[in-house]
mmCIF file of C-alpha atoms and ligand atoms in Angstrom:
data_model
loop_
_atom_site.group_PDB
_atom_site.id
_atom_site.type_symbol
_atom_site.label_atom_id
_atom_site.label_comp_id
_atom_site.label_asym_id
_atom_site.label_seq_id
_atom_site.Cartn_x
_atom_site.Cartn_y
_atom_site.Cartn_z
ATOM 1 C CA MET A 1 0.000 0.000 0.000
ATOM 2 C CA ALA A 2 1.240 3.451 -0.899
ATOM 3 C CA ARG A 3 0.121 7.010 -0.252
ATOM 4 C CA ILE A 4 -0.685 8.589 -3.582
ATOM 5 C CA LEU A 5 -1.525 12.208 -4.315
ATOM 6 C CA VAL A 6 -3.685 12.824 -7.367
ATOM 7 C CA VAL A 7 -3.374 16.373 -8.728
ATOM 8 C CA GLU A 8 -6.228 16.650 -11.195
ATOM 9 C CA ASP A 9 -8.948 19.209 -11.813
ATOM 10 C CA GLU A 10 -11.559 17.133 -13.644
ATOM 11 C CA PRO A 11 -14.023 15.618 -11.148
ATOM 12 C CA ASP A 12 -14.741 12.542 -13.317
ATOM 13 C CA ILE A 13 -11.096 11.651 -13.532
ATOM 14 C CA GLN A 14 -10.519 12.423 -9.856
ATOM 15 C CA GLN A 15 -13.246 9.950 -9.022
ATOM 16 C CA LEU A 16 -12.070 7.315 -11.447
ATOM 17 C CA LEU A 17 -8.520 7.481 -10.106
ATOM 18 C CA ARG A 18 -9.532 7.518 -6.470
ATOM 19 C CA TYR A 19 -11.831 4.543 -6.888
ATOM 20 C CA ASN A 20 -9.302 2.396 -8.734
ATOM 21 C CA LEU A 21 -6.279 3.341 -6.666
ATOM 22 C CA GLU A 22 -8.141 2.622 -3.443
ATOM 23 C CA ARG A 23 -9.340 -0.663 -4.833
ATOM 24 C CA ASP A 24 -5.696 -1.459 -5.585
ATOM 25 C CA GLY A 25 -4.969 -0.943 -1.886
ATOM 26 C CA HIS A 26 -3.559 2.576 -1.922
ATOM 27 C CA GLN A 27 -4.344 5.565 0.235
ATOM 28 C CA VAL A 28 -5.442 8.446 -1.966
ATOM 29 C CA ALA A 29 -5.631 12.208 -1.566
ATOM 30 C CA VAL A 30 -6.869 14.524 -4.317
ATOM 31 C CA ALA A 31 -5.892 18.111 -5.061
ATOM 32 C CA GLY A 32 -7.696 20.131 -7.722
ATOM 33 C CA THR A 33 -5.012 22.710 -8.498
ATOM 34 C CA GLY A 34 -1.240 22.824 -8.737
ATOM 35 C CA ASP A 35 -0.955 25.027 -5.665
ATOM 36 C CA ASP A 36 -3.196 22.758 -3.598
ATOM 37 C CA GLY A 37 -1.109 19.817 -4.733
ATOM 38 C CA LEU A 38 2.146 21.471 -3.674
ATOM 39 C CA HIS A 39 0.599 22.523 -0.379
ATOM 40 C CA GLU A 40 -0.572 18.975 0.305
ATOM 41 C CA LEU A 41 2.837 17.534 -0.621
ATOM 42 C CA ARG A 42 4.544 19.824 1.861
ATOM 43 C CA ARG A 43 2.064 18.953 4.594
ATOM 44 C CA ASN A 44 2.022 15.161 4.261
ATOM 45 C CA ALA A 45 4.396 12.474 3.036
ATOM 46 C CA TYR A 46 3.479 10.752 -0.237
ATOM 47 C CA ASP A 47 4.992 7.805 -2.061
ATOM 48 C CA LEU A 48 3.905 8.945 -5.508
ATOM 49 C CA VAL A 49 2.221 11.842 -7.320
ATOM 50 C CA LEU A 50 -0.099 11.527 -10.307
ATOM 51 C CA LEU A 51 0.127 14.929 -11.919
ATOM 52 C CA ASP A 52 -2.231 16.240 -14.570
ATOM 53 C CA LEU A 53 -0.596 18.430 -17.195
ATOM 54 C CA MET A 54 -3.434 20.937 -17.675
ATOM 55 C CA LEU A 55 -4.411 22.453 -14.345
ATOM 56 C CA PRO A 56 -6.389 25.647 -13.725
ATOM 57 C CA ASP A 57 -3.612 27.612 -12.042
ATOM 58 C CA ARG A 58 -0.137 26.365 -12.945
ATOM 59 C CA ASP A 59 0.521 23.655 -15.476
ATOM 60 C CA GLY A 60 1.804 20.279 -14.421
ATOM 61 C CA LEU A 61 5.261 20.930 -15.852
ATOM 62 C CA GLU A 62 5.700 23.895 -13.570
ATOM 63 C CA VAL A 63 4.466 21.907 -10.574
ATOM 64 C CA CYS A 64 6.900 19.123 -11.429
ATOM 65 C CA LYS A 65 9.741 21.611 -11.693
ATOM 66 C CA ILE A 66 8.915 23.028 -8.267
ATOM 67 C CA ILE A 67 8.809 19.521 -6.766
ATOM 68 C CA ARG A 68 12.224 18.659 -8.215
ATOM 69 C CA GLY A 69 13.687 21.945 -7.070
ATOM 70 C CA ASP A 70 12.543 21.457 -3.481
ATOM 71 C CA THR A 71 14.950 19.240 -1.545
ATOM 72 C CA THR A 72 12.244 18.094 0.856
ATOM 73 C CA LEU A 73 10.015 16.901 -2.004
ATOM 74 C CA SER A 74 12.386 15.996 -4.787
ATOM 75 C CA ALA A 75 12.576 12.251 -4.016
ATOM 76 C CA VAL A 76 8.883 11.604 -4.656
ATOM 77 C CA PRO A 77 8.163 9.844 -7.971
ATOM 78 C CA VAL A 78 5.973 11.825 -10.362
ATOM 79 C CA ILE A 79 3.828 10.302 -13.110
ATOM 80 C CA MET A 80 2.442 12.896 -15.511
ATOM 81 C CA VAL A 81 -1.067 12.460 -16.849
ATOM 82 C CA THR A 82 -1.574 14.139 -20.194
ATOM 83 C CA ALA A 83 -4.187 14.297 -22.905
ATOM 84 C CA LYS A 84 -3.481 12.965 -26.378
ATOM 85 C CA GLY A 85 -1.674 15.509 -28.508
ATOM 86 C CA GLU A 86 0.395 16.868 -25.661
ATOM 87 C CA GLU A 87 3.287 14.539 -26.379
ATOM 88 C CA SER A 88 5.798 17.321 -26.847
ATOM 89 C CA ASP A 89 4.935 18.522 -23.337
ATOM 90 C CA VAL A 90 5.460 15.000 -22.111
ATOM 91 C CA VAL A 91 8.979 14.923 -23.451
ATOM 92 C CA LEU A 92 9.587 18.231 -21.730
ATOM 93 C CA GLY A 93 8.115 16.788 -18.543
ATOM 94 C CA LEU A 94 10.514 13.869 -18.546
ATOM 95 C CA GLY A 95 13.333 16.333 -19.080
ATOM 96 C CA ILE A 96 12.424 18.281 -15.963
ATOM 97 C CA GLY A 97 12.167 15.232 -13.781
ATOM 98 C CA ALA A 98 8.871 13.412 -14.265
ATOM 99 C CA ASP A 99 9.496 9.670 -13.898
ATOM 100 C CA ASP A 100 6.869 8.458 -16.320
ATOM 101 C CA TYR A 101 3.695 9.542 -18.070
ATOM 102 C CA VAL A 102 0.343 8.170 -19.172
ATOM 103 C CA THR A 103 -1.852 9.562 -21.885
ATOM 104 C CA LYS A 104 -5.586 10.205 -21.428
ATOM 105 C CA PRO A 105 -7.826 8.417 -22.061
ATOM 106 C CA PHE A 106 -5.756 5.824 -20.202
ATOM 107 C CA ARG A 107 -6.474 2.231 -19.461
ATOM 108 C CA ILE A 108 -6.696 1.959 -15.738
ATOM 109 C CA LYS A 109 -4.944 -1.420 -15.664
ATOM 110 C CA GLU A 110 -1.963 0.031 -17.448
ATOM 111 C CA LEU A 111 -1.837 2.994 -15.102
ATOM 112 C CA LEU A 112 -1.972 0.752 -12.026
ATOM 113 C CA ALA A 113 0.790 -1.433 -13.463
ATOM 114 C CA ARG A 114 3.018 1.580 -14.060
ATOM 115 C CA ILE A 115 2.390 2.824 -10.564
ATOM 116 C CA ARG A 116 3.412 -0.562 -9.159
ATOM 117 C CA VAL A 117 6.612 -0.561 -11.200
ATOM 118 C CA ARG A 118 7.475 2.935 -10.067
ATOM 119 C CA LEU A 119 6.800 2.190 -6.404
ATOM 120 C CA ALA A 120 8.850 -1.003 -6.543
ATOM 121 C CA ARG A 121 11.755 0.820 -8.143
ATOM 122 C CA ASN A 122 11.644 3.477 -5.467
ATOM 123 C CA GLY A 123 11.555 0.771 -2.806
ATOM 124 C CA ASP A 124 14.668 -0.797 -4.326
ATOM 125 C CA GLU A 125 16.409 2.528 -4.242
ATOM 126 C CA ARG A 126 15.614 3.083 -0.599
ATOM 127 C CA GLU A 127 16.725 -0.456 0.162
ATOM 128 C CA SER A 128 19.980 -0.001 -1.690
ATOM 129 C CA GLU A 129 20.557 3.269 0.158
ATOM 130 C CA ARG A 130 19.971 1.518 3.464
ATOM 131 C CA ARG A 131 22.290 -1.408 2.756
ATOM 132 C CA ARG A 132 25.029 0.516 0.988
ATOM 133 C CA ILE A 133 28.474 0.381 2.536
ATOM 134 C CA GLN A 134 30.734 3.351 1.982
ATOM 135 C CA VAL A 135 34.314 3.772 3.096
ATOM 136 C CA GLU A 136 35.927 6.897 1.734
ATOM 137 C CA GLY A 137 35.558 6.674 -2.060
ATOM 138 C CA LEU A 138 34.677 2.972 -2.062
ATOM 139 C CA VAL A 139 30.935 2.328 -2.286
ATOM 140 C CA ILE A 140 29.471 -1.182 -2.184
ATOM 141 C CA ASP A 141 25.821 -1.500 -3.206
ATOM 142 C CA PRO A 142 24.523 -5.007 -2.460
ATOM 143 C CA VAL A 143 21.141 -4.408 -4.092
ATOM 144 C CA ARG A 144 22.604 -3.489 -7.471
ATOM 145 C CA HIS A 145 25.655 -5.701 -6.977
ATOM 146 C CA ARG A 146 27.776 -2.737 -7.829
ATOM 147 C CA VAL A 147 30.999 -1.259 -6.546
ATOM 148 C CA THR A 148 32.163 2.242 -7.359
ATOM 149 C CA ILE A 149 35.618 3.648 -6.815
ATOM 150 C CA ASP A 150 35.554 7.439 -6.509
ATOM 151 C CA GLY A 151 32.358 7.437 -8.546
ATOM 152 C CA GLN A 152 33.567 5.041 -11.262
ATOM 153 C CA VAL A 153 31.957 1.614 -11.530
ATOM 154 C CA SER A 154 34.498 -1.145 -10.976
ATOM 155 C CA ALA A 155 34.136 -4.330 -13.034
ATOM 156 C CA LEU A 156 34.136 -6.919 -10.284
ATOM 157 C CA THR A 157 33.123 -10.503 -10.977
ATOM 158 C CA LEU A 158 30.220 -11.816 -8.919
ATOM 159 C CA THR A 159 32.677 -13.835 -6.818
ATOM 160 C CA GLU A 160 34.850 -10.807 -6.152
ATOM 161 C CA PHE A 161 31.764 -8.818 -5.270
ATOM 162 C CA LYS A 162 30.530 -11.430 -2.806
ATOM 163 C CA LEU A 163 33.965 -11.633 -1.270
ATOM 164 C CA LEU A 164 34.228 -7.889 -0.790
ATOM 165 C CA TYR A 165 30.696 -7.608 0.568
ATOM 166 C CA ALA A 166 31.175 -10.504 2.989
ATOM 167 C CA LEU A 167 34.285 -8.830 4.385
ATOM 168 C CA ALA A 168 33.017 -5.242 4.397
ATOM 169 C CA ALA A 169 29.668 -6.104 5.984
ATOM 170 C CA LYS A 170 31.644 -7.207 9.053
ATOM 171 C CA ALA A 171 34.514 -4.762 9.125
ATOM 172 C CA GLY A 172 37.162 -5.691 11.661
ATOM 173 C CA VAL A 173 36.225 -9.381 11.726
ATOM 174 C CA ALA A 174 38.879 -11.808 10.475
ATOM 175 C CA PHE A 175 37.542 -14.548 8.205
ATOM 176 C CA GLY A 176 39.259 -17.850 7.555
ATOM 177 C CA ARG A 177 39.778 -18.897 3.961
ATOM 178 C CA TYR A 178 37.312 -21.786 4.119
ATOM 179 C CA ASP A 179 34.727 -19.569 5.772
ATOM 180 C CA LEU A 180 35.075 -17.090 2.911
ATOM 181 C CA LEU A 181 34.829 -19.881 0.356
ATOM 182 C CA ASP A 182 31.567 -20.922 1.959
ATOM 183 C CA ARG A 183 30.224 -17.411 1.606
ATOM 184 C CA ILE A 184 31.155 -16.944 -2.028
ATOM 185 C CA GLY A 185 31.063 -20.487 -3.359
ATOM 186 C CA ASP A 186 28.642 -21.510 -6.045
ATOM 187 C CA GLY A 187 28.946 -25.097 -4.840
ATOM 188 C CA GLU A 188 30.148 -26.335 -8.220
ATOM 189 C CA THR A 189 33.624 -25.051 -8.875
ATOM 190 C CA VAL A 190 36.343 -27.164 -7.360
ATOM 191 C CA VAL A 191 38.285 -24.935 -5.073
ATOM 192 C CA THR A 192 41.136 -25.017 -2.654
ATOM 193 C CA ASP A 193 41.754 -22.556 0.141
ATOM 194 C CA ARG A 194 44.319 -20.874 -2.101
ATOM 195 C CA THR A 195 41.515 -20.005 -4.515
ATOM 196 C CA ILE A 196 40.565 -17.261 -2.105
ATOM 197 C CA ASP A 197 44.023 -15.750 -2.347
ATOM 198 C CA VAL A 198 43.656 -15.482 -6.089
ATOM 199 C CA HIS A 199 40.252 -13.793 -5.744
ATOM 200 C CA VAL A 200 41.616 -11.410 -3.135
ATOM 201 C CA ARG A 201 44.547 -10.512 -5.333
ATOM 202 C CA ASN A 202 42.206 -9.700 -8.239
ATOM 203 C CA LEU A 203 39.830 -7.855 -5.971
ATOM 204 C CA ARG A 204 42.570 -5.688 -4.514
ATOM 205 C CA ARG A 205 43.744 -4.797 -7.987
ATOM 206 C CA LYS A 206 40.235 -3.685 -8.940
ATOM 207 C CA ILE A 207 39.546 -1.553 -5.891
ATOM 208 C CA GLN A 208 42.745 0.471 -5.920
ATOM 209 C CA PRO A 209 43.519 2.827 -4.249
ATOM 210 C CA TYR A 210 41.356 1.276 -1.524
ATOM 211 C CA ASP A 211 43.003 -2.147 -1.731
ATOM 212 C CA ARG A 212 44.625 -1.501 1.658
ATOM 213 C CA LEU A 213 41.149 -1.875 3.205
ATOM 214 C CA VAL A 214 41.293 -5.616 2.526
ATOM 215 C CA GLU A 215 43.851 -6.718 5.083
ATOM 216 C CA THR A 216 45.694 -10.004 5.344
ATOM 217 C CA VAL A 217 45.455 -11.580 8.790
ATOM 218 C CA ARG A 218 48.443 -13.824 9.191
ATOM 219 C CA GLY A 219 47.558 -17.407 9.963
ATOM 220 C CA VAL A 220 43.828 -16.760 9.613
ATOM 221 C CA GLY A 221 42.752 -15.179 6.352
ATOM 222 C CA TYR A 222 41.363 -11.754 5.606
ATOM 223 C CA ARG A 223 39.440 -8.906 7.126
ATOM 224 C CA PHE A 224 38.073 -5.556 6.042
ATOM 225 C CA SER A 225 39.765 -2.673 7.799
ATOM 226 C CA GLU A 226 37.803 -1.234 10.689
ATOM 227 C CA GLU A 227 39.434 2.133 10.387
ATOM 228 C CA GLY A 228 38.356 2.887 6.831
HETATM 229 CA CA1 CA B 1 -6.814 18.959 -16.444
#
């Protein structure tokens, strides 16, 4: 269930959207003008905005621009709702930060599906933000399986990624080689404990200049530096 704000001036469409969104399990608020919509967005938290392009006071593009320019609002996904023939405005809308658009008359099923996609994507982003590990310029994102070095994506193999994440998720803890193999193994490749050393060597090469964060623990194995 999500909280959705519908900014729309036509009563028929307001009703249609409210009915279907509520039936889909969402909580719905409706604003009839751009200013009311912005006011409502600043007063309450919403997970998504359905924004009509033609509104009585400001047009939807302007409202979208204001949302994106306001740091307290800018994270909320915006789906523009436009009439046929306004496609050039739609392109403009996407340029100023709308996430998606639907064209009236829309099929409600399609609209609901797009809303679900958008909400799921936003959920993933929040999740990846929550689980991200950052040490100086090294950022490990376990949701996207991605590592960036000073903003540049590093081409780690899945095994190297798992190895780095296993270590970094428990910074300061020393892992034995077999323990690490357990955590990264696909269960098929024949490995020896020295396999880990090869992976670590490759990993260190790919995360330079942060390779020093992966420390060798003599007689045990490896650990991720606690100091960062
Ligand atoms: Ca309208």
